[in-house]
Amino acid sequence: MSAETPNEVMVVVRDLPWIRMIDGIDFRLLFTSGETGRWSVLFRCQPGSFFPAHKHYGAGEYFVLQGRMEYRMGSAPGGTWGYEPLGTVHEMTKFPEYTELLFTNFGPVAFLKEDGSVLAMLDHVYLEQLARA
Amino acid sequence: MSAETPNEVMVVVRDLPWIRMIDGIDFRLLFTSGETGRWSVLFRCQPGSFFPAHKHYGAGEYFVLQGRMEYRMGSAPGGTWGYEPLGTVHEMTKFPEYTELLFTNFGPVAFLKEDGSVLAMLDHVYLEQLARA
Amino acid sequence: MSAETPNEVMVVVRDLPWIRMIDGIDFRLLFTSGETGRWSVLFRCQPGSFFPAHKHYGAGEYFVLQGRMEYRMGSAPGGTWGYEPLGTVHEMTKFPEYTELLFTNFGPVAFLKEDGSVLAMLDHVYLEQLARA
Amino acid sequence: MSAETPNEVMVVVRDLPWIRMIDGIDFRLLFTSGETGRWSVLFRCQPGSFFPAHKHYGAGEYFVLQGRMEYRMGSAPGGTWGYEPLGTVHEMTKFPEYTELLFTNFGPVAFLKEDGSVLAMLDHVYLEQLARA
């Protein structure tokens, strides 16, 4: 049984469409894997937008291209790289100004209810569905 | 930032303790990774035991050492190897006779409510907690 | 860009053909990934066979089904599970009796010259080529 | 056996030191994993610098922050994202002007002799050694 080798790709990111994710946050889809669940996107976040409480069921990695991201580690301006280990819970991740960041997650992210149980799963399949819609 | 290299390990599996998972199913814990979420166990399943409906948020791989596992792919006797891709939903996985199988999952498994929403997440952290208790 | 989801598979391993690897060692090919380079096999090793000096450029994991494997960690009889971290160098891995073991490697293995430089790379592509030949 | 969870990290990349890699190419080390062999860097490449012929023994992913990278896929200006699958051979990768790019590789890269055999392996361990020197 053999899992396919993905194609070699070179793409000018600004040529990709913006896809709406949640209020004030859109993404351009760079990569998804049906084998490992890894997904890579470019996020653009309008001033005042935010991700609600979530838990990383796969490690995450980001690079802020411009703007500023505020989360439990502090304030991350343009040029910041970060690693979010598997299991990390982020109460709220805020964008006080217009922000663009590259983001890769190695598996799903669970959005949480107030009691900590799972509200909804964000994974590569959901991103692909949004991209096709 | 550097994630540590795990230690080299050689272990006679029958020397490891059995840990109770759910009714009729115990496991011996072989490996967990805090970086990738991968976990490997040896399951022993009593006659009539079963895993309830679940979704793979990481691919899974198994090898049946003895007994028989019955699931949506059919009946897997001793000597069967299987691959369960990311995203697979298994309605119920049954063990009609005493069964031992090696199992590796590349991330979490979500146990599901009847409406398909997430009841509980089974991941490497939960297995470690059971193993410590 | 999306890497495909591999198919769900259930296979009785003894129905797969034995493929010659090196003198005295054959394998049945269970899984290869063109995305991650992971490969899983069942090895059968005749009495007196061995793997020459090699370095793991991906972590490895094994379970001895029967027989005995002797390597730098000691003597691994049937029922032994082992983890071989990324970067491990094994001088020689010997099979004094008929042995079968499940083996997964998360990337390539380099066979080494006496000076430690690379003689040949064993990876998922090479295994696929042997399996097709 | 449990592989450790890496620490959560947030770092302003320009605060990290430049480390010399080869003539005209330096890197800032963002991440290395002793479990999976993944490594992430920021490369800066002087006008006229290049990577000689190499083969990816792990998939690679890049984003050009500024400048231009020329390789077998064509010319990648600032804002280009690319995916280099496992097994890809790149004859020569050139930087005609000053270029900065984020780069992640999921395992080692082999630099090649003219006959295609392995000259030297570039992996996370080698990058860590350069960073410590």
XYZ file of C-alpha atoms in Angstrom:
532
model
C 0.000 0.000 0.000
C 1.499 3.221 -1.115
C 0.541 6.801 -0.325
C 1.143 9.038 -3.334
C 3.954 11.548 -3.654
C 2.443 15.067 -3.783
C 3.236 17.213 -6.813
C 5.993 19.797 -6.865
C 4.402 23.235 -6.588
C 5.515 26.858 -7.012
C 2.799 29.469 -6.585
C 2.694 33.243 -6.224
C 0.546 33.452 -3.105
C -1.238 36.704 -4.010
C -2.690 34.906 -7.060
C -4.663 32.555 -4.759
C -8.220 33.516 -3.746
C -9.073 34.694 -0.239
C -11.521 32.338 1.487
C -13.678 33.464 4.396
C -13.021 31.580 7.612
C -14.736 33.489 10.424
C -15.739 37.105 10.966
C -12.814 39.282 9.924
C -10.451 36.406 9.109
C -9.793 34.988 5.623
C -7.178 32.552 4.364
C -5.372 31.502 1.224
C -4.942 27.738 1.155
C -1.365 26.599 0.491
C -1.262 22.932 1.467
C -3.373 20.155 2.940
C -2.451 16.530 3.472
C -4.928 13.683 3.581
C -2.189 11.456 4.978
C -0.916 13.495 7.916
C -3.595 16.172 8.364
C -1.045 18.962 8.049
C -2.371 22.209 6.573
C -0.668 25.485 5.656
C -2.383 28.792 5.000
C -1.814 32.514 4.761
C -4.219 34.268 7.133
C -5.338 37.884 6.797
C -6.976 39.298 9.887
C -8.875 42.581 10.021
C -8.314 44.992 12.942
C -10.250 43.699 15.964
C -10.695 40.161 14.660
C -9.796 37.148 16.818
C -9.767 33.352 17.088
C -11.907 32.146 20.013
C -10.642 29.610 22.602
C -9.102 26.572 20.959
C -6.855 23.594 21.638
C -4.097 22.372 19.324
C -4.526 18.659 18.547
C -1.478 19.064 16.357
C 1.484 21.389 16.849
C 1.341 24.760 15.073
C 3.945 27.102 13.626
C 3.554 30.666 12.385
C 5.429 33.617 10.912
C 3.905 37.091 11.094
C 4.435 38.911 7.778
C 2.886 42.207 8.892
C 0.676 43.579 11.660
C 0.475 42.076 15.145
C -0.913 38.974 16.850
C -1.682 39.014 20.573
C -2.038 35.756 22.489
C -0.990 34.123 25.712
C 2.717 34.324 24.820
C 2.495 38.097 24.362
C 2.479 40.458 21.409
C 3.949 39.171 18.146
C 4.787 41.908 15.612
C 5.792 41.419 11.965
C 8.890 39.225 11.728
C 7.931 36.988 14.665
C 8.139 33.203 14.423
C 6.355 30.967 16.901
C 5.861 27.329 17.797
C 2.652 26.148 19.455
C 3.126 22.651 20.846
C 0.604 19.855 20.642
C -1.904 20.241 23.463
C -1.611 24.010 23.784
C -4.826 25.797 24.743
C -5.125 29.402 23.584
C -7.863 31.360 25.321
C -8.177 33.981 22.619
C -5.831 35.104 19.843
C -6.379 38.737 18.852
C -5.393 40.956 15.948
C -5.534 44.618 17.037
C -4.430 45.824 13.578
C -4.506 44.456 10.021
C -2.293 41.349 10.109
C -1.009 38.722 7.673
C 0.651 35.549 8.877
C 1.779 32.238 7.484
C 0.449 29.371 9.573
C 0.986 25.598 9.518
C -0.770 23.128 11.794
C 0.210 19.464 12.075
C -3.305 18.135 12.597
C -6.674 19.435 13.800
C -7.562 22.333 16.070
C -10.577 21.987 18.390
C -12.664 25.059 19.165
C -13.873 24.796 22.747
C -17.041 25.463 24.720
C -16.769 27.284 28.037
C -16.619 23.948 29.892
C -13.636 22.880 27.795
C -15.516 20.291 25.720
C -15.243 20.344 21.930
C -17.513 22.754 20.040
C -16.158 22.087 16.539
C -13.102 20.585 14.868
C -11.093 22.641 12.404
C -9.076 20.342 10.179
C -7.688 20.071 6.642
C -11.008 18.647 5.393
C -12.972 21.630 6.658
C -10.508 24.042 5.031
C -10.801 22.155 1.736
C -14.597 22.361 1.951
C -14.458 26.112 2.526
C -12.049 26.449 -0.396
C -14.348 24.529 -2.742
C -17.537 26.353 -1.696
C 14.327 25.775 19.381
C 15.018 22.095 19.439
C 12.704 19.166 20.180
C 14.589 16.432 22.014
C 15.667 13.137 20.495
C 13.754 10.308 22.232
C 15.790 7.580 23.930
C 16.623 4.282 22.287
C 14.369 1.603 23.809
C 14.194 -2.198 23.798
C 11.452 -3.721 25.929
C 9.925 -7.153 26.349
C 6.277 -6.210 25.972
C 4.861 -8.803 28.388
C 6.869 -7.108 31.172
C 4.751 -3.954 30.800
C 1.611 -3.559 32.939
C -1.882 -3.871 31.490
C -3.845 -0.630 31.849
C -7.628 -0.558 31.730
C -9.055 1.486 28.863
C -12.754 0.677 28.624
C -14.913 -2.320 29.547
C -13.113 -5.442 28.383
C -10.198 -3.633 26.707
C -6.763 -3.043 28.263
C -3.534 -1.779 26.761
C 0.210 -1.836 27.279
C 1.714 1.538 26.456
C 4.657 1.368 24.042
C 5.160 4.912 22.788
C 3.707 8.398 22.990
C 5.014 11.567 21.409
C 4.394 15.043 22.768
C 5.665 16.467 19.486
C 3.553 14.595 16.937
C 0.807 13.011 19.048
C 1.642 9.550 17.759
C 0.928 6.696 20.194
C 1.570 2.946 20.006
C -0.001 0.303 22.210
C -0.678 -3.403 22.490
C -4.411 -3.916 23.011
C -5.978 -6.996 24.607
C -9.687 -7.325 24.046
C -11.952 -9.765 25.858
C -14.571 -11.747 23.921
C -17.536 -9.488 23.193
C -15.696 -6.220 23.848
C -15.830 -3.366 21.333
C -14.809 0.214 20.574
C -17.830 2.474 20.097
C -18.231 4.811 17.121
C -15.131 6.932 16.563
C -13.380 9.109 13.996
C -9.651 9.023 13.247
C -8.144 12.516 13.508
C -4.842 10.818 12.744
C -4.239 7.777 10.543
C -4.061 4.403 12.307
C -2.210 1.175 11.645
C -2.666 -2.233 13.268
C -1.397 -5.817 13.252
C -3.537 -8.549 14.806
C -1.333 -10.917 16.821
C -4.124 -13.333 17.758
C -7.923 -13.503 17.813
C -10.149 -11.507 15.475
C -11.236 -7.909 14.952
C -14.473 -7.134 13.122
C -15.079 -3.696 11.664
C -16.358 -2.000 8.582
C -13.601 -3.503 6.401
C -14.600 -7.047 7.419
C -13.154 -9.690 9.701
C -9.432 -9.438 10.527
C -7.929 -12.650 11.933
C -4.455 -13.061 13.466
C -1.770 -12.026 10.975
C -3.817 -9.186 9.466
C -2.299 -5.750 8.901
C -4.497 -2.726 8.308
C -4.291 0.969 7.541
C -7.029 3.349 8.685
C -6.663 6.686 6.912
C -7.089 10.068 8.496
C -10.774 10.932 8.611
C -12.054 7.362 8.748
C -15.210 6.870 10.812
C -15.671 3.422 12.318
C -19.200 2.722 13.514
C -18.199 -0.038 15.905
C -15.113 -2.259 16.121
C -15.849 -5.641 17.720
C -13.810 -8.469 19.183
C -15.871 -11.683 19.142
C -13.042 -13.686 20.731
C -9.988 -12.919 22.883
C -7.781 -10.707 20.711
C -4.364 -9.028 20.943
C -3.289 -6.409 18.431
C -0.540 -3.867 17.987
C -1.945 -0.440 17.210
C -0.392 2.891 16.287
C -2.320 6.114 15.755
C -0.794 9.281 14.278
C -2.819 11.714 16.397
C -6.092 11.749 18.309
C -9.238 9.668 17.933
C -12.617 11.287 18.627
C -15.398 9.213 20.148
C -18.684 10.390 18.705
C -22.220 11.071 19.885
C -25.115 9.784 17.806
C -25.368 13.139 16.017
C -21.714 12.865 14.966
C -20.429 15.570 17.315
C -17.451 14.874 19.574
C -18.136 13.066 22.859
C -14.511 12.724 24.007
C -11.004 12.898 22.594
C -8.643 9.944 22.990
C -5.075 11.126 22.584
C -1.534 10.419 23.792
C -2.094 12.612 26.863
C -5.141 10.635 27.967
C -3.246 7.346 27.550
C -0.358 8.721 29.611
C -2.803 9.772 32.321
C -4.341 6.301 32.430
C -0.861 4.786 32.575
C 0.157 6.964 35.522
C -3.055 6.408 37.521
C -2.191 21.908 -3.102
C -3.507 18.749 -1.543
C -1.771 15.461 -0.810
C -4.161 12.549 -1.326
C -5.718 10.527 1.469
C -4.386 6.951 1.250
C -6.915 4.135 0.852
C -8.225 2.105 3.759
C -6.514 -1.293 3.695
C -6.969 -4.666 5.394
C -4.617 -7.405 4.264
C -3.700 -10.874 5.489
C 0.057 -10.476 5.550
C 0.919 -14.063 4.611
C -0.876 -13.497 1.281
C 1.745 -10.898 0.292
C 4.820 -12.033 -1.670
C 8.276 -12.239 -0.099
C 10.730 -9.881 -1.781
C 14.488 -10.394 -1.569
C 16.337 -7.568 0.137
C 19.863 -8.795 0.875
C 21.437 -12.192 1.469
C 19.186 -14.130 3.809
C 16.695 -11.305 4.393
C 13.347 -10.905 2.606
C 10.434 -8.574 3.258
C 6.720 -8.235 2.678
C 5.833 -4.647 1.856
C 2.998 -3.239 3.973
C 3.162 0.524 3.496
C 5.171 3.243 1.819
C 4.482 6.968 1.770
C 5.616 9.311 -0.951
C 4.739 12.236 1.291
C 6.602 11.372 4.491
C 8.968 8.587 3.417
C 7.602 6.241 6.078
C 7.724 2.539 5.203
C 6.478 -0.564 7.006
C 7.487 -4.131 6.276
C 7.523 -7.627 7.696
C 11.092 -8.941 7.600
C 12.047 -12.625 7.599
C 15.671 -13.288 8.408
C 17.410 -16.624 7.945
C 19.735 -17.948 10.673
C 23.077 -16.135 10.428
C 21.775 -13.244 8.325
C 22.497 -9.628 9.297
C 22.111 -5.973 8.363
C 25.493 -4.284 7.894
C 26.394 -0.959 9.542
C 23.723 1.663 8.967
C 22.476 5.001 10.225
C 18.813 5.887 10.782
C 17.903 9.103 8.925
C 14.413 8.510 10.257
C 13.389 6.914 13.545
C 12.577 3.189 13.468
C 10.231 0.960 15.434
C 10.035 -2.841 15.503
C 8.186 -5.763 17.062
C 9.774 -9.224 16.968
C 7.124 -11.816 16.130
C 9.418 -14.829 16.476
C 13.128 -15.655 16.650
C 15.758 -13.238 17.937
C 17.462 -10.015 16.857
C 20.867 -9.070 18.281
C 22.094 -5.490 18.087
C 23.773 -2.848 20.156
C 20.890 -2.741 22.656
C 21.245 -6.482 23.341
C 19.258 -9.573 22.420
C 15.610 -9.085 21.433
C 13.520 -12.283 21.529
C 9.968 -12.741 20.213
C 7.607 -10.284 21.887
C 10.166 -7.449 22.049
C 9.273 -3.920 20.961
C 11.971 -1.376 20.243
C 12.415 2.255 19.264
C 15.460 3.378 17.285
C 15.735 7.160 17.374
C 16.657 9.354 14.459
C 20.438 9.456 14.124
C 21.080 6.033 15.639
C 24.035 4.158 14.141
C 23.853 0.360 14.346
C 27.157 -1.378 13.709
C 25.600 -4.687 12.780
C 22.187 -6.213 13.460
C 22.291 -10.034 13.561
C 19.735 -12.821 13.425
C 21.228 -15.995 14.971
C 18.027 -17.967 14.344
C 15.066 -17.733 11.938
C 13.344 -14.442 12.821
C 10.268 -12.515 11.726
C 9.736 -8.907 12.768
C 7.478 -6.015 11.927
C 9.475 -2.895 11.149
C 8.544 0.711 10.425
C 11.007 3.458 9.541
C 10.093 7.147 9.388
C 12.411 8.011 6.511
C 15.558 6.642 4.907
C 18.321 4.437 6.287
C 21.887 4.999 5.086
C 24.213 2.024 4.750
C 27.707 3.146 5.657
C 31.265 2.624 4.434
C 33.986 1.917 6.970
C 34.864 5.626 7.093
C 31.257 6.474 8.020
C 30.363 8.022 4.660
C 27.226 6.905 2.830
C 27.460 3.731 0.726
C 23.791 3.537 -0.291
C 20.420 4.900 0.764
C 17.578 2.538 1.615
C 14.288 4.370 1.323
C 10.639 3.797 0.419
C 11.433 4.261 -3.289
C 14.049 1.523 -3.266
C 11.649 -0.860 -1.509
C 8.958 -0.099 -4.074
C 11.427 -0.777 -6.887
C 12.360 -4.135 -5.372
C 8.670 -4.945 -4.952
C 7.912 -4.170 -8.621
C 10.895 -6.078 -10.014
C 8.351 5.483 26.324
C 7.434 9.076 25.792
C 8.939 11.716 23.524
C 8.839 15.123 25.200
C 6.514 17.938 24.236
C 8.601 20.828 22.856
C 8.311 24.209 24.558
C 6.026 26.960 23.335
C 8.164 29.591 21.606
C 7.688 33.140 20.328
C 10.786 34.798 18.888
C 11.502 37.944 16.895
C 13.533 36.385 14.117
C 15.868 39.342 13.528
C 17.130 38.871 17.115
C 18.581 35.453 16.191
C 22.201 35.239 14.991
C 23.117 34.574 11.350
C 25.052 31.325 10.964
C 27.237 30.650 7.938
C 26.145 27.666 5.879
C 28.039 27.797 2.591
C 29.605 30.571 0.512
C 27.160 33.447 0.386
C 24.366 31.685 2.287
C 23.616 32.103 6.010
C 20.685 30.956 8.109
C 18.849 31.730 11.323
C 17.817 28.523 13.058
C 14.126 28.430 14.009
C 13.374 24.793 14.781
C 14.936 21.337 14.787
C 13.384 18.079 15.890
C 15.329 15.101 17.172
C 12.218 12.972 16.796
C 11.182 13.672 13.211
C 14.244 15.373 11.726
C 12.221 18.392 10.667
C 14.122 21.694 10.570
C 13.036 25.268 9.861
C 15.301 28.178 9.032
C 15.373 31.647 7.571
C 17.946 31.729 4.757
C 19.670 34.881 3.489
C 21.393 34.453 0.167
C 23.817 36.959 -1.349
C 23.559 37.872 -5.037
C 25.124 35.075 -7.096
C 25.014 32.460 -4.335
C 23.527 28.989 -4.957
C 22.871 25.549 -3.514
C 24.665 22.822 -5.485
C 22.877 19.661 -6.712
C 20.920 17.981 -3.954
C 18.171 15.434 -3.328
C 15.354 15.849 -0.810
C 15.185 12.856 1.536
C 12.339 14.701 3.210
C 9.791 17.041 1.609
C 10.569 20.757 1.712
C 8.452 23.902 1.847
C 9.485 27.527 1.361
C 8.187 31.087 1.281
C 10.270 33.816 -0.365
C 10.186 36.971 1.771
C 12.214 39.118 -0.629
C 14.516 38.714 -3.636
C 14.313 35.812 -6.084
C 15.087 32.085 -6.152
C 15.722 30.343 -9.477
C 15.442 26.572 -9.713
C 14.027 23.847 -11.894
C 10.444 25.056 -11.334
C 11.307 28.547 -12.618
C 11.845 31.937 -11.024
C 10.294 32.499 -7.574
C 10.033 36.184 -6.578
C 9.089 37.536 -3.138
C 5.675 36.233 -2.077
C 6.136 32.801 -3.667
C 5.310 29.615 -1.765
C 6.603 26.243 -2.916
C 6.450 22.577 -2.075
C 9.344 20.255 -2.895
C 8.224 16.630 -2.590
C 10.239 13.853 -1.068
C 12.669 12.515 -3.640
C 12.996 15.723 -5.646
C 16.439 16.320 -7.164
C 17.398 19.957 -7.727
C 20.352 20.437 -10.034
C 21.209 23.911 -8.794
C 19.186 26.520 -6.906
C 20.375 30.065 -7.620
C 19.882 33.486 -6.061
C 20.603 36.196 -8.655
C 19.857 38.986 -6.134
C 19.831 39.352 -2.343
C 17.120 36.939 -1.130
C 15.517 35.954 2.160
C 13.286 32.890 2.429
C 11.679 30.777 5.112
C 12.429 27.117 4.582
C 11.276 23.920 6.296
C 12.502 20.434 5.439
C 10.920 17.261 6.785
C 14.134 15.259 7.050
C 17.616 15.298 5.525
C 18.880 16.685 2.243
C 21.685 14.851 0.434
C 24.231 16.854 -1.548
C 25.259 14.820 -4.562
C 28.401 13.982 -6.504
C 28.308 14.157 -10.294
C 27.547 10.415 -10.464
C 24.499 10.914 -8.225
C 25.992 9.248 -5.151
C 25.878 11.028 -1.804
C 28.588 13.606 -1.101
C 27.273 14.798 2.279
C 24.083 14.747 4.313
C 22.547 18.001 5.532
C 20.274 17.295 8.455
C 19.012 18.861 11.689
C 22.089 17.618 13.560
C 24.467 19.357 11.175
C 22.515 22.619 11.458
C 22.625 22.377 15.246
C 26.381 21.808 15.102
C 26.868 24.887 12.919
C 24.667 26.881 15.300
C 26.727 25.852 18.333
C 30.127 26.449 16.701
